[in-house]
Coordinates of C-alpha atoms in Angstrom, one line a residue:
M262 CA 36.4 -112.0 -163.2
P263 CA 36.1 -111.2 -167.0
L264 CA 33.9 -113.4 -169.1
L265 CA 36.6 -113.8 -171.7
G266 CA 40.1 -115.1 -171.1
W267 CA 41.9 -117.9 -169.3
P268 CA 41.1 -117.0 -165.6
L269 CA 37.4 -118.0 -166.1
L270 CA 38.3 -121.2 -168.0
V271 CA 40.9 -122.3 -165.4
T272 CA 38.5 -121.6 -162.6
L273 CA 35.7 -123.6 -164.2
T274 CA 38.1 -126.4 -165.0
V275 CA 39.0 -126.6 -161.3
V276 CA 35.3 -126.5 -160.4
V277 CA 34.5 -129.4 -162.8
G278 CA 37.3 -131.4 -161.3
V279 CA 36.1 -130.8 -157.8
A280 CA 32.5 -131.7 -158.8
M281 CA 33.7 -135.0 -160.4
A282 CA 35.9 -135.8 -157.4
L283 CA 33.0 -135.2 -155.0
A284 CA 30.7 -137.4 -157.1
V285 CA 33.2 -140.3 -156.9
L286 CA 34.0 -139.9 -153.2
L287 CA 30.4 -139.4 -152.0
W288 CA 28.6 -141.9 -154.3
S289 CA 28.8 -144.8 -151.9
R290 CA 28.6 -142.7 -148.8
V291 CA 25.1 -141.3 -149.2
H292 CA 22.7 -142.1 -146.3
G293 CA 19.0 -142.3 -145.7
P294 CA 16.0 -144.1 -147.3
R295 CA 16.3 -145.2 -150.9
P296 CA 14.5 -142.2 -152.4
V297 CA 16.8 -139.8 -150.4
R298 CA 19.9 -141.7 -151.6
L299 CA 18.7 -141.5 -155.1
A300 CA 18.1 -137.8 -154.9
Q301 CA 21.6 -137.2 -153.5
R302 CA 23.2 -139.2 -156.3
V303 CA 21.1 -137.3 -158.9
G304 CA 22.3 -134.1 -157.3
L305 CA 25.9 -135.2 -157.5
L306 CA 25.5 -136.1 -161.2
G307 CA 23.6 -132.8 -161.8
L308 CA 26.4 -130.8 -160.3
T309 CA 29.0 -132.4 -162.6
Q310 CA 26.7 -131.9 -165.6
V311 CA 26.0 -128.2 -164.9
T312 CA 29.6 -127.4 -164.2
T313 CA 30.7 -129.2 -167.4
V314 CA 28.2 -127.4 -169.5
L315 CA 29.4 -124.1 -168.1
L316 CA 33.0 -124.9 -168.9
V317 CA 32.1 -125.9 -172.5
A318 CA 30.0 -122.7 -172.9
A319 CA 32.8 -120.5 -171.6
A320 CA 35.3 -122.3 -173.9
L321 CA 33.1 -121.7 -176.9
N322 CA 32.5 -118.1 -176.0
N323 CA 36.3 -117.6 -175.6
Y324 CA 36.8 -119.2 -179.1
G325 CA 34.1 -117.2 -180.9
Y326 CA 34.0 -113.9 -178.8
F327 CA 30.2 -114.0 -178.9
Y328 CA 29.7 -112.1 -175.6
G329 CA 32.5 -109.7 -174.4
S330 CA 31.3 -109.1 -170.9
W331 CA 28.9 -110.3 -168.2
S332 CA 26.7 -107.3 -168.9
D333 CA 26.5 -108.3 -172.6
L334 CA 25.5 -111.8 -171.6
F335 CA 22.8 -110.8 -169.2
G336 CA 21.6 -107.8 -171.2
T337 CA 22.4 -105.3 -168.4
S338 CA 24.7 -103.1 -170.4
S339 CA 23.4 -99.6 -171.0
A340 CA 26.3 -98.3 -173.0
G341 CA 24.5 -98.7 -176.3
A342 CA 21.6 -96.4 -175.4
P343 CA 22.7 -93.3 -173.5
S344 CA 20.2 -90.7 -172.5
S345 CA 19.8 -87.5 -174.3
T346 CA 21.5 -85.8 -171.4
T347 CA 24.5 -88.1 -171.7
I348 CA 24.8 -87.4 -175.4
S349 CA 24.6 -83.6 -174.9
R350 CA 27.2 -83.7 -172.1
A351 CA 29.5 -85.7 -174.4
L352 CA 29.1 -83.2 -177.2
A353 CA 29.6 -80.2 -175.0
A354 CA 32.7 -81.7 -173.3
H355 CA 34.4 -81.9 -176.6
G356 CA 33.5 -78.5 -177.9
R357 CA 30.7 -79.8 -180.1
T358 CA 27.7 -78.1 -178.5
G359 CA 25.0 -77.8 -181.1
A360 CA 26.9 -80.1 -183.5
P361 CA 25.2 -83.3 -184.4
L362 CA 27.9 -85.8 -183.6
A363 CA 31.0 -86.5 -181.4
V364 CA 33.8 -89.0 -181.0
T365 CA 35.7 -89.6 -177.8
R366 CA 38.9 -91.5 -177.4
D367 CA 38.8 -94.3 -174.8
A368 CA 41.5 -96.2 -173.0
A369 CA 42.5 -98.9 -175.4
V370 CA 40.8 -102.3 -175.1
A371 CA 43.2 -104.8 -173.5
G372 CA 45.4 -106.3 -176.2
E373 CA 44.8 -103.6 -178.8
S374 CA 46.9 -101.0 -177.1
T375 CA 50.0 -103.2 -177.7
W376 CA 49.1 -104.0 -181.4
S377 CA 51.7 -101.4 -182.5
A378 CA 54.0 -98.9 -180.7
P379 CA 54.2 -95.3 -181.8
A380 CA 57.5 -96.0 -183.5
Q381 CA 55.7 -98.6 -185.7
W382 CA 52.7 -96.5 -186.8
R383 CA 54.3 -95.4 -190.1
T384 CA 55.0 -99.0 -191.0
K385 CA 52.3 -101.0 -189.3
G386 CA 49.5 -98.5 -188.6
R387 CA 47.6 -98.0 -185.4
I388 CA 44.4 -99.3 -183.6
E389 CA 42.5 -96.7 -181.6
S390 CA 39.5 -97.3 -179.3
L391 CA 36.8 -94.7 -179.8
T392 CA 33.3 -94.2 -178.6
I393 CA 31.1 -92.8 -181.3
Y394 CA 28.0 -90.7 -180.1
G395 CA 25.2 -90.0 -182.5
A396 CA 22.8 -87.1 -181.8
H397 CA 20.5 -88.2 -184.7
S398 CA 20.0 -91.7 -183.4
R399 CA 20.8 -90.9 -179.7
L400 CA 22.9 -94.1 -179.7
S401 CA 26.6 -94.7 -178.9
E402 CA 28.9 -97.6 -179.4
Q403 CA 32.6 -98.4 -178.9
A404 CA 34.6 -98.9 -182.0
L405 CA 38.1 -100.0 -182.8
V406 CA 39.5 -98.0 -185.6
Y407 CA 42.5 -99.2 -187.7
L408 CA 44.5 -96.4 -189.2
P409 CA 46.9 -97.7 -192.0
P410 CA 50.6 -96.9 -192.1
Q411 CA 50.0 -94.3 -194.8
Y412 CA 47.9 -92.2 -192.4
F413 CA 51.1 -91.4 -190.5
Q414 CA 53.4 -90.9 -193.5
A415 CA 54.5 -87.5 -194.6
A416 CA 53.6 -88.2 -198.2
F417 CA 49.9 -88.7 -197.2
A418 CA 49.8 -85.8 -194.6
R419 CA 47.1 -84.0 -196.5
S420 CA 45.2 -87.1 -197.8
R421 CA 41.8 -88.2 -196.7
F422 CA 41.2 -91.9 -196.7
P423 CA 38.3 -94.1 -197.7
A424 CA 36.8 -96.0 -194.8
V425 CA 35.0 -99.2 -194.2
E426 CA 32.6 -100.1 -191.5
V427 CA 33.4 -103.7 -190.5
F428 CA 30.7 -105.6 -188.5
T429 CA 30.8 -108.6 -186.3
G430 CA 27.9 -111.1 -186.4
Y431 CA 25.3 -111.2 -183.7
P432 CA 25.9 -110.9 -180.8
G433 CA 29.6 -110.4 -181.4
T434 CA 32.4 -108.4 -179.7
T435 CA 34.4 -105.8 -181.4
S436 CA 37.7 -107.2 -180.1
N437 CA 36.8 -110.4 -182.1
L438 CA 37.5 -108.5 -185.3
V439 CA 41.1 -107.8 -184.2
R440 CA 41.9 -110.9 -182.2
R441 CA 40.1 -113.6 -184.0
M442 CA 39.4 -112.3 -187.5
H443 CA 42.7 -110.3 -187.7
Y444 CA 41.2 -107.5 -190.0
P445 CA 44.1 -105.1 -189.4
D446 CA 46.7 -107.7 -190.1
V447 CA 45.0 -108.9 -193.3
L448 CA 44.5 -105.4 -194.6
L449 CA 48.1 -104.5 -193.9
K450 CA 49.3 -107.5 -195.8
E451 CA 47.1 -106.7 -198.8
I452 CA 48.3 -103.0 -198.8
S453 CA 51.9 -104.1 -198.6
A454 CA 51.4 -106.5 -201.5
G455 CA 49.8 -103.8 -203.6
R456 CA 46.4 -105.6 -203.8
S457 CA 44.5 -103.1 -201.7
R458 CA 44.6 -99.3 -201.3
P459 CA 45.0 -97.8 -197.9
M460 CA 41.7 -97.7 -196.0
V461 CA 40.6 -96.9 -192.5
L462 CA 38.6 -99.7 -190.8
V463 CA 35.9 -98.7 -188.3
M464 CA 35.3 -102.0 -186.5
L465 CA 31.9 -102.3 -184.7
R466 CA 29.3 -104.8 -183.6
P467 CA 25.8 -104.4 -184.9
T468 CA 24.4 -104.9 -181.4
V469 CA 24.2 -101.4 -180.1
V470 CA 21.4 -102.1 -177.7
P471 CA 22.3 -105.5 -176.2
P472 CA 20.9 -108.1 -175.9
R473 CA 18.4 -107.2 -178.6
D474 CA 19.4 -107.9 -182.2
T475 CA 18.0 -104.9 -184.1
E476 CA 19.3 -106.1 -187.5
C477 CA 20.5 -102.6 -188.3
T478 CA 17.0 -101.3 -188.4
D479 CA 15.4 -98.0 -187.5
V480 CA 12.8 -99.6 -185.2
P481 CA 9.5 -97.6 -185.0
A482 CA 9.5 -95.9 -181.5
G483 CA 12.7 -97.8 -180.8
P484 CA 16.5 -97.8 -181.5
Q485 CA 17.4 -96.0 -184.7
T486 CA 20.2 -98.4 -185.5
L487 CA 20.3 -97.9 -189.3
T488 CA 20.5 -94.1 -188.8
Y489 CA 23.4 -94.6 -186.4
F490 CA 25.5 -96.7 -188.7
A491 CA 24.5 -95.1 -192.0
E492 CA 24.6 -91.4 -190.9
D493 CA 26.1 -90.8 -187.5
V494 CA 29.2 -93.0 -187.7
P495 CA 30.5 -91.7 -191.1
R496 CA 29.9 -88.1 -190.1
A497 CA 31.5 -88.5 -186.7
I498 CA 34.6 -90.3 -188.0
S499 CA 35.1 -87.9 -190.9
S500 CA 34.9 -84.9 -188.5
S501 CA 37.5 -86.4 -186.2
L502 CA 39.9 -88.2 -188.6
R503 CA 41.2 -87.7 -192.1
V504 CA 38.5 -89.8 -193.6
D505 CA 36.1 -89.0 -196.5
P506 CA 32.6 -88.4 -195.4
T507 CA 31.3 -90.4 -198.4
G508 CA 32.6 -93.2 -200.5
W509 CA 32.6 -95.6 -197.6
G510 CA 32.4 -99.4 -197.7
A511 CA 30.7 -101.8 -195.4
M512 CA 31.6 -105.4 -194.6
G513 CA 30.6 -108.1 -192.2
D514 CA 29.9 -111.7 -191.6
S515 CA 26.4 -113.3 -190.9
T516 CA 24.2 -110.5 -189.4
G517 CA 27.1 -108.2 -190.1
G518 CA 26.9 -109.1 -193.8
Y519 CA 23.2 -108.3 -193.9
C520 CA 23.9 -105.0 -192.3
A521 CA 26.7 -104.2 -194.7
T522 CA 24.5 -104.9 -197.8
K523 CA 21.6 -103.0 -196.2
L524 CA 23.8 -99.9 -195.7
A525 CA 24.8 -99.9 -199.4
M526 CA 21.3 -100.5 -200.7
T527 CA 19.6 -97.9 -198.5
H528 CA 22.4 -95.2 -198.4
S529 CA 24.2 -95.6 -201.7
S530 CA 25.3 -92.0 -201.7
V531 CA 27.6 -92.8 -198.7
F532 CA 28.2 -96.5 -199.2
P533 CA 28.8 -97.4 -202.8
A534 CA 30.2 -100.8 -202.0
A535 CA 29.7 -103.7 -199.6
A536 CA 31.0 -107.1 -198.8
S537 CA 28.9 -109.8 -197.2
L538 CA 30.5 -112.9 -195.8
S539 CA 27.8 -115.6 -195.2
G540 CA 25.3 -112.8 -195.0
Y541 CA 21.6 -113.1 -195.7
Y542 CA 19.2 -110.8 -197.6
H543 CA 15.8 -110.9 -196.0
T544 CA 14.3 -109.8 -192.7
L545 CA 14.4 -112.1 -189.7
R546 CA 12.2 -112.3 -186.7
D547 CA 13.0 -114.5 -183.7
G548 CA 13.4 -114.3 -179.9
T549 CA 16.5 -112.0 -180.2
T550 CA 14.9 -109.5 -182.5
G551 CA 11.3 -109.2 -181.4
D552 CA 9.1 -107.0 -183.7
L553 CA 11.4 -104.6 -185.4
W554 CA 8.7 -103.1 -187.6
G555 CA 6.1 -101.8 -185.2
G556 CA 3.6 -104.3 -186.7
S557 CA 3.9 -102.6 -190.1
A558 CA 4.2 -104.8 -193.2
Q559 CA 5.6 -101.8 -195.1
V560 CA 8.4 -101.2 -192.7
R561 CA 9.3 -104.9 -192.8
E562 CA 9.4 -104.9 -196.6
L563 CA 11.6 -101.8 -196.7
N564 CA 14.1 -103.7 -194.6
D565 CA 14.0 -106.8 -196.8
L566 CA 16.7 -106.6 -199.4
E567 CA 15.2 -109.0 -201.8
W568 CA 11.9 -107.1 -201.6
L569 CA 13.7 -103.9 -202.4
L570 CA 15.3 -105.4 -205.6
R571 CA 11.9 -106.8 -206.7
H572 CA 9.9 -103.6 -206.2
Q573 CA 12.3 -100.6 -206.3
P574 CA 15.0 -99.3 -208.7
A575 CA 18.3 -101.0 -208.1
P576 CA 20.8 -98.7 -206.4
P577 CA 24.2 -97.9 -208.0
V578 CA 26.3 -100.1 -205.7
S579 CA 28.7 -103.0 -206.0
V580 CA 28.4 -106.0 -203.6
Y581 CA 30.9 -108.8 -203.0
A582 CA 29.0 -111.8 -201.6
T583 CA 30.5 -115.0 -200.3
I584 CA 28.8 -118.1 -199.1
G585 CA 29.9 -121.6 -198.1
A586 CA 28.7 -124.5 -200.3
D587 CA 27.7 -126.3 -197.1
E588 CA 25.4 -123.5 -195.8
H589 CA 22.0 -125.0 -196.5
T590 CA 19.8 -123.1 -194.0
H591 CA 17.2 -120.5 -195.1
T592 CA 19.9 -117.8 -194.6
G593 CA 22.5 -119.7 -196.6
L594 CA 23.4 -120.7 -200.2
G595 CA 19.8 -120.6 -201.5
D596 CA 19.2 -117.2 -200.1
T597 CA 22.4 -115.9 -201.7
K598 CA 21.5 -117.3 -205.1
T599 CA 18.0 -115.8 -204.9
F600 CA 19.4 -112.4 -204.1
A601 CA 22.0 -112.6 -206.9
S602 CA 19.3 -113.5 -209.4
L603 CA 17.5 -110.3 -208.6
V604 CA 20.5 -108.0 -209.1
R605 CA 20.3 -105.7 -212.1
A606 CA 22.1 -102.6 -213.4
P607 CA 23.2 -100.2 -212.1
M608 CA 23.8 -102.5 -209.2
S609 CA 26.5 -105.2 -209.7
M610 CA 27.3 -108.3 -207.6
T611 CA 30.3 -110.6 -207.4
T612 CA 29.4 -114.0 -205.9
V613 CA 31.9 -116.5 -204.5
V614 CA 30.7 -119.9 -203.4
L615 CA 33.4 -121.5 -201.2
A616 CA 33.6 -125.2 -201.8
G617 CA 33.3 -127.1 -198.5
G618 CA 32.8 -123.8 -196.7
G619 CA 30.5 -123.3 -193.8
H620 CA 29.3 -120.6 -191.4
N621 CA 32.5 -120.2 -189.5
F622 CA 35.7 -118.2 -189.0
K623 CA 37.8 -120.6 -191.1
S624 CA 35.7 -119.9 -194.2
W625 CA 35.5 -116.2 -193.7
A626 CA 39.3 -116.0 -193.2
Q627 CA 39.7 -117.5 -196.7
V628 CA 37.6 -114.9 -198.5
M629 CA 38.4 -111.8 -196.3
P630 CA 41.5 -110.7 -198.3
A631 CA 39.7 -110.7 -201.6
A632 CA 36.7 -108.9 -200.1
L633 CA 38.9 -106.1 -198.7
D634 CA 40.6 -105.8 -202.1
F635 CA 37.3 -105.5 -203.8
L636 CA 36.1 -102.7 -201.5
S637 CA 39.4 -100.8 -201.8
H638 CA 38.9 -100.7 -205.6
H639 CA 35.3 -99.7 -205.5
L640 CA 35.5 -96.8 -203.1
I641 CA 35.7 -93.2 -204.2
P642 CA 39.4 -92.0 -204.0

């Protein structure tokens, strides 16, 4: 049974109902000495509590698409870190022997395959499910790629399009960007209204080695996540689709916002613009990240965006940053203001403080159209 969807929710609802019914029916029928009866009743209460908590957790996950599968939840997925042999076979299978990168087309993720029919591609665009392999980083990840209507129109048959890497937060699921955040729908609306230029969206999650949160970092003796997103993905996509190899944008919420800004600041020749929705701008270490810097203070500083602005020349990039006025944690409003105060030419930053906004989908949905418009007008034609 999949982790996401109604089957699990209905099953858990039935289980909770049965647990509550058993508690009511058996409460007065327990037998034995008083300690034994007490233990039995505590067990009945515990059963109802545990099943209720599981139901609430499943409902929240279904709402936010935090974990897409049981393997994501328990950290048993190995899809994000294939062996060198797996990478080499994937390259060879697609005529890419000796080449640094490869893209393979997957069976579409459930729900995305019906987003548009072939007859609608010239008016609505298309969503493709791809697996992007990187020989530099030795990582791979599934991506959902939105191709705008112009990609299929005769007038643009020889055009190469700008692209944007769009990230979920941590842990996130890629499908969330389509089903919950509605990125393709929003971009299509902006293009149709003339507010945005046609762009290709490469939708990803930053968690390529679940369950670890690598914060888009090249971990010493570990996953080379920054290399994967900054080098492997643009080269792979531009070699497989009509997409420019440079002049990319990056965009994301929360951890995805940190990753997007980081790509622009550390690889400005490829990413001249970024949009951060409730992102943060300094390094984090917690139970999900572990030590991402190999014990090196220098590596940590080089991944701290505020440190980079304080101690290194500002990169020639443009950043669109949004934050909710009610976000008062150490990664919230204060952090965004600190980062903005450090920005100097040739870097530029547009900051939007959303009145009453918080760290949630509702707030991000309000600023997403303007963020996409911003990126489309800051990318190289």
